[in-house]
PDB file of C-alpha atoms and ligand atoms in Angstrom:
ATOM      1  CA  MET W   3     -19.577   0.104  -9.349  1.00  0.00           C
ATOM      2  CA  ALA W   4     -17.519   0.021 -12.564  1.00  0.00           C
ATOM      3  CA  LYS W   5     -14.260  -1.853 -12.123  1.00  0.00           C
ATOM      4  CA  LYS W   6     -12.197   1.224 -12.982  1.00  0.00           C
ATOM      5  CA  LYS W   7     -13.686   3.039 -10.005  1.00  0.00           C
ATOM      6  CA  LYS W   8     -12.641   0.341  -7.581  1.00  0.00           C
ATOM      7  CA  ILE W   9      -9.240   0.624  -5.956  1.00  0.00           C
ATOM      8  CA  LEU W  10      -7.439  -2.204  -4.205  1.00  0.00           C
ATOM      9  CA  VAL W  11      -5.367  -1.246  -1.169  1.00  0.00           C
ATOM     10  CA  LEU W  12      -2.825  -3.920  -0.286  1.00  0.00           C
ATOM     11  CA  ASN W  13      -0.810  -4.174   2.903  1.00  0.00           C
ATOM     12  CA  GLY W  14       2.197  -6.389   3.397  1.00  0.00           C
ATOM     13  CA  PRO W  15       3.646  -8.196   6.397  1.00  0.00           C
ATOM     14  CA  ASN W  16       3.287  -6.937   9.964  1.00  0.00           C
ATOM     15  CA  LEU W  17       0.908  -4.143   8.979  1.00  0.00           C
ATOM     16  CA  ASN W  18      -1.801  -6.118  10.802  1.00  0.00           C
ATOM     17  CA  LEU W  19       0.081  -4.955  13.912  1.00  0.00           C
ATOM     18  CA  LEU W  20      -0.330  -1.247  13.191  1.00  0.00           C
ATOM     19  CA  GLY W  21      -1.308   0.636  16.329  1.00  0.00           C
ATOM     20  CA  LYS W  22       0.881  -1.465  18.593  1.00  0.00           C
ATOM     21  CA  ARG W  23       3.956  -2.005  16.393  1.00  0.00           C
ATOM     22  CA  GLN W  24       6.675   0.640  16.977  1.00  0.00           C
ATOM     23  CA  PRO W  25       4.132   3.474  17.360  1.00  0.00           C
ATOM     24  CA  GLU W  26       6.974   6.028  17.406  1.00  0.00           C
ATOM     25  CA  ILE W  27       7.579   5.103  13.738  1.00  0.00           C
ATOM     26  CA  TYR W  28       4.210   3.869  12.487  1.00  0.00           C
ATOM     27  CA  GLY W  29       1.784   5.832  14.681  1.00  0.00           C
ATOM     28  CA  ARG W  30      -1.050   4.675  16.905  1.00  0.00           C
ATOM     29  CA  LEU W  31      -3.810   4.025  14.405  1.00  0.00           C
ATOM     30  CA  THR W  32      -4.755   0.456  13.623  1.00  0.00           C
ATOM     31  CA  LEU W  33      -5.169  -0.757  10.044  1.00  0.00           C
ATOM     32  CA  GLU W  34      -8.888  -0.832  10.682  1.00  0.00           C
ATOM     33  CA  GLN W  35      -8.890   2.837  11.732  1.00  0.00           C
ATOM     34  CA  ILE W  36      -6.829   3.769   8.666  1.00  0.00           C
ATOM     35  CA  GLY W  37      -9.355   1.801   6.613  1.00  0.00           C
ATOM     36  CA  LYS W  38     -12.220   3.917   7.970  1.00  0.00           C
ATOM     37  CA  LYS W  39     -10.418   7.094   6.894  1.00  0.00           C
ATOM     38  CA  MET W  40      -9.812   5.613   3.444  1.00  0.00           C
ATOM     39  CA  HIS W  41     -13.444   4.580   3.024  1.00  0.00           C
ATOM     40  CA  ALA W  42     -14.540   8.110   3.997  1.00  0.00           C
ATOM     41  CA  LEU W  43     -12.162   9.685   1.466  1.00  0.00           C
ATOM     42  CA  ALA W  44     -13.152   7.168  -1.194  1.00  0.00           C
ATOM     43  CA  LYS W  45     -16.789   8.180  -0.755  1.00  0.00           C
ATOM     44  CA  GLU W  46     -15.828  11.837  -1.159  1.00  0.00           C
ATOM     45  CA  LEU W  47     -13.860  11.020  -4.324  1.00  0.00           C
ATOM     46  CA  GLY W  48     -16.612   8.824  -5.773  1.00  0.00           C
ATOM     47  CA  VAL W  49     -14.657   5.560  -5.746  1.00  0.00           C
ATOM     48  CA  GLU W  50     -14.763   2.318  -3.791  1.00  0.00           C
ATOM     49  CA  VAL W  51     -11.835   0.804  -1.909  1.00  0.00           C
ATOM     50  CA  GLU W  52     -11.109  -2.690  -0.686  1.00  0.00           C
ATOM     51  CA  ILE W  53      -8.370  -3.008   1.902  1.00  0.00           C
ATOM     52  CA  TRP W  54      -6.548  -6.315   2.312  1.00  0.00           C
ATOM     53  CA  GLN W  55      -3.517  -7.362   4.340  1.00  0.00           C
ATOM     54  CA  SER W  56      -1.329 -10.438   4.168  1.00  0.00           C
ATOM     55  CA  ASN W  57       1.860 -11.616   5.790  1.00  0.00           C
ATOM     56  CA  SER W  58       2.433 -13.944   2.858  1.00  0.00           C
ATOM     57  CA  GLU W  59       4.301 -12.909  -0.288  1.00  0.00           C
ATOM     58  CA  GLY W  60       2.529 -15.555  -2.387  1.00  0.00           C
ATOM     59  CA  GLU W  61      -0.908 -14.381  -1.311  1.00  0.00           C
ATOM     60  CA  LEU W  62      -0.033 -10.783  -2.204  1.00  0.00           C
ATOM     61  CA  VAL W  63       1.254 -11.933  -5.619  1.00  0.00           C
ATOM     62  CA  GLY W  64      -2.027 -13.812  -6.229  1.00  0.00           C
ATOM     63  CA  TRP W  65      -4.121 -10.780  -5.283  1.00  0.00           C
ATOM     64  CA  ILE W  66      -2.069  -8.526  -7.575  1.00  0.00           C
ATOM     65  CA  GLN W  67      -2.398 -11.010 -10.468  1.00  0.00           C
ATOM     66  CA  ASP W  68      -6.188 -11.060 -10.066  1.00  0.00           C
ATOM     67  CA  ALA W  69      -6.582  -7.315  -9.430  1.00  0.00           C
ATOM     68  CA  PRO W  70      -7.234  -6.235 -13.062  1.00  0.00           C
ATOM     69  CA  LYS W  71     -10.416  -8.381 -13.118  1.00  0.00           C
ATOM     70  CA  GLN W  72     -12.008  -6.208 -10.450  1.00  0.00           C
ATOM     71  CA  PHE W  73      -9.965  -3.062  -9.879  1.00  0.00           C
ATOM     72  CA  GLY W  74      -8.763  -0.033 -11.831  1.00  0.00           C
ATOM     73  CA  ALA W  75      -5.724   0.698  -9.671  1.00  0.00           C
ATOM     74  CA  ILE W  76      -3.700  -0.577  -6.726  1.00  0.00           C
ATOM     75  CA  VAL W  77      -2.329   1.277  -3.713  1.00  0.00           C
ATOM     76  CA  ILE W  78       0.252  -0.904  -1.998  1.00  0.00           C
ATOM     77  CA  ASN W  79       2.281  -0.698   1.169  1.00  0.00           C
ATOM     78  CA  PRO W  80       4.494  -3.729   0.528  1.00  0.00           C
ATOM     79  CA  ALA W  81       6.121  -3.277   3.982  1.00  0.00           C
ATOM     80  CA  ALA W  82       9.280  -5.402   4.329  1.00  0.00           C
ATOM     81  CA  TYR W  83       8.713  -6.990   0.884  1.00  0.00           C
ATOM     82  CA  THR W  84       9.522  -3.566  -0.568  1.00  0.00           C
ATOM     83  CA  HIS W  85      13.153  -4.346   0.043  1.00  0.00           C
ATOM     84  CA  SER W  86      13.221  -7.973  -1.055  1.00  0.00           C
ATOM     85  CA  SER W  87      10.463  -8.973  -3.446  1.00  0.00           C
ATOM     86  CA  VAL W  88      11.150  -9.323  -7.140  1.00  0.00           C
ATOM     87  CA  ALA W  89       7.973 -11.470  -7.221  1.00  0.00           C
ATOM     88  CA  ILE W  90       5.731  -8.590  -6.114  1.00  0.00           C
ATOM     89  CA  ARG W  91       7.424  -6.214  -8.521  1.00  0.00           C
ATOM     90  CA  ASP W  92       6.930  -8.662 -11.418  1.00  0.00           C
ATOM     91  CA  ALA W  93       3.270  -9.203 -10.446  1.00  0.00           C
ATOM     92  CA  ILE W  94       2.661  -5.427 -10.524  1.00  0.00           C
ATOM     93  CA  THR W  95       4.289  -5.155 -13.947  1.00  0.00           C
ATOM     94  CA  ALA W  96       2.247  -8.119 -15.219  1.00  0.00           C
ATOM     95  CA  ALA W  97      -1.034  -6.752 -13.823  1.00  0.00           C
ATOM     96  CA  GLY W  98      -0.485  -3.591 -15.854  1.00  0.00           C
ATOM     97  CA  ILE W  99      -2.865  -1.377 -13.871  1.00  0.00           C
ATOM     98  CA  PRO W 100      -1.640   1.854 -12.234  1.00  0.00           C
ATOM     99  CA  THR W 101      -0.011   1.057  -8.907  1.00  0.00           C
ATOM    100  CA  ILE W 102       1.021   3.541  -6.220  1.00  0.00           C
ATOM    101  CA  GLU W 103       3.640   2.505  -3.665  1.00  0.00           C
ATOM    102  CA  ILE W 104       3.168   3.963  -0.203  1.00  0.00           C
ATOM    103  CA  HIS W 105       5.006   3.901   3.114  1.00  0.00           C
ATOM    104  CA  ILE W 106       4.067   5.339   6.480  1.00  0.00           C
ATOM    105  CA  SER W 107       7.682   6.118   7.388  1.00  0.00           C
ATOM    106  CA  ASN W 108      10.209   7.840   5.137  1.00  0.00           C
ATOM    107  CA  ILE W 109      12.197   4.807   3.976  1.00  0.00           C
ATOM    108  CA  TYR W 110      15.082   7.081   2.890  1.00  0.00           C
ATOM    109  CA  ARG W 111      15.629   8.387   6.427  1.00  0.00           C
ATOM    110  CA  ARG W 112      16.003   4.959   7.999  1.00  0.00           C
ATOM    111  CA  GLU W 113      18.417   2.023   7.811  1.00  0.00           C
ATOM    112  CA  GLU W 114      20.455   1.564   4.601  1.00  0.00           C
ATOM    113  CA  PHE W 115      18.612  -1.635   3.633  1.00  0.00           C
ATOM    114  CA  ARG W 116      15.301   0.251   3.517  1.00  0.00           C
ATOM    115  CA  LYS W 117      16.601   2.742   0.969  1.00  0.00           C
ATOM    116  CA  HIS W 118      16.176   0.358  -1.931  1.00  0.00           C
ATOM    117  CA  SER W 119      12.704  -0.484  -3.202  1.00  0.00           C
ATOM    118  CA  TYR W 120      12.202  -3.327  -5.676  1.00  0.00           C
ATOM    119  CA  ILE W 121       8.685  -2.021  -6.185  1.00  0.00           C
ATOM    120  CA  ALA W 122       9.400   1.598  -7.139  1.00  0.00           C
ATOM    121  CA  ALA W 123      10.306   0.959 -10.789  1.00  0.00           C
ATOM    122  CA  ALA W 124       7.042  -0.942 -11.361  1.00  0.00           C
ATOM    123  CA  ALA W 125       4.899   1.727  -9.676  1.00  0.00           C
ATOM    124  CA  VAL W 126       3.546   4.969 -11.118  1.00  0.00           C
ATOM    125  CA  GLY W 127       5.142   6.669  -8.134  1.00  0.00           C
ATOM    126  CA  GLN W 128       5.955   6.423  -4.457  1.00  0.00           C
ATOM    127  CA  ILE W 129       4.612   8.270  -1.416  1.00  0.00           C
ATOM    128  CA  THR W 130       6.756   7.822   1.659  1.00  0.00           C
ATOM    129  CA  GLY W 131       6.968   9.414   5.079  1.00  0.00           C
ATOM    130  CA  PHE W 132       3.613  11.082   5.597  1.00  0.00           C
ATOM    131  CA  GLY W 133       2.307   8.734   8.266  1.00  0.00           C
ATOM    132  CA  VAL W 134      -1.319   7.759   7.809  1.00  0.00           C
ATOM    133  CA  GLN W 135      -1.594  10.547   5.241  1.00  0.00           C
ATOM    134  CA  SER W 136       0.526   8.385   2.906  1.00  0.00           C
ATOM    135  CA  TYR W 137      -2.530   6.129   2.543  1.00  0.00           C
ATOM    136  CA  LEU W 138      -4.854   9.032   1.803  1.00  0.00           C
ATOM    137  CA  LEU W 139      -2.402  10.686  -0.601  1.00  0.00           C
ATOM    138  CA  GLY W 140      -1.929   7.296  -2.260  1.00  0.00           C
ATOM    139  CA  LEU W 141      -5.664   6.989  -2.757  1.00  0.00           C
ATOM    140  CA  ARG W 142      -5.855  10.479  -4.266  1.00  0.00           C
ATOM    141  CA  ALA W 143      -2.956   9.609  -6.593  1.00  0.00           C
ATOM    142  CA  ALA W 144      -4.680   6.366  -7.656  1.00  0.00           C
ATOM    143  CA  VAL W 145      -7.916   8.208  -8.415  1.00  0.00           C
ATOM    144  CA  GLU W 146      -5.957  10.595 -10.656  1.00  0.00           C
ATOM    145  CA  GLN W 147      -4.689   7.565 -12.599  1.00  0.00           C
ATOM    146  CA  ILE W 148      -7.995   5.861 -13.359  1.00  0.00           C
TER     147      ILE W 148
HETATM  148  C1  DQA H   3       6.967   0.434   5.770  1.00  0.00           C
HETATM  149  C2  DQA H   3       8.493   0.602   5.705  1.00  0.00           C
HETATM  150  C3  DQA H   3       9.175  -0.742   5.542  1.00  0.00           C
HETATM  151  O1  DQA H   3      10.593  -0.565   5.504  1.00  0.00           O
HETATM  152  C4  DQA H   3       8.854  -1.646   6.721  1.00  0.00           C
HETATM  153  O2  DQA H   3       9.419  -2.926   6.529  1.00  0.00           O
HETATM  154  C5  DQA H   3       7.397  -1.731   6.994  1.00  0.00           C
HETATM  155  C6  DQA H   3       6.554  -0.553   6.835  1.00  0.00           C
HETATM  156  C7  DQA H   3       6.242   1.769   6.061  1.00  0.00           C
HETATM  157  O3  DQA H   3       5.036   1.819   5.852  1.00  0.00           O
HETATM  158  O4  DQA H   3       6.871   2.720   6.532  1.00  0.00           O
HETATM  159  O5  DQA H   3       6.907  -2.770   7.449  1.00  0.00           O
HETATM  160  O6  DQA H   3       6.516  -0.028   4.499  1.00  0.00           O
END
């Protein structure tokens, strides 16, 4: 498939625990189950998705740097790095491909420290608070950008 039609979905720290981590906030679906929904939607939309997760900031930065070689857009849930990582923000800016920031919870309805995103200014836009739907809306938004 042409590189433009491939979308990279990145997940930051602790998202490997989805399904068992604070289900009252993040729901009961695992990342693998969310992935299945994304692959189904991708098929419908005529694109391909790859879904990766890392607990390491450096690994995420490396993946973002390399993304333009293979992918037309990025959907990223930076998780806790949203609120701390200038490195991920700079990598997104450097990569220069459309990037959509997503969150399962509404980060503006939670603790004060979650209300600031270092990523938002580097992203095309942000989708926050729609549960698993944030991933699917993020994918639709990315497809609109490519
Ligand atoms: C999150 C929100 C972040 O504040 C938090 O650190 C996460 C998940 C979300 O998807 O709601 O790990 O990005």
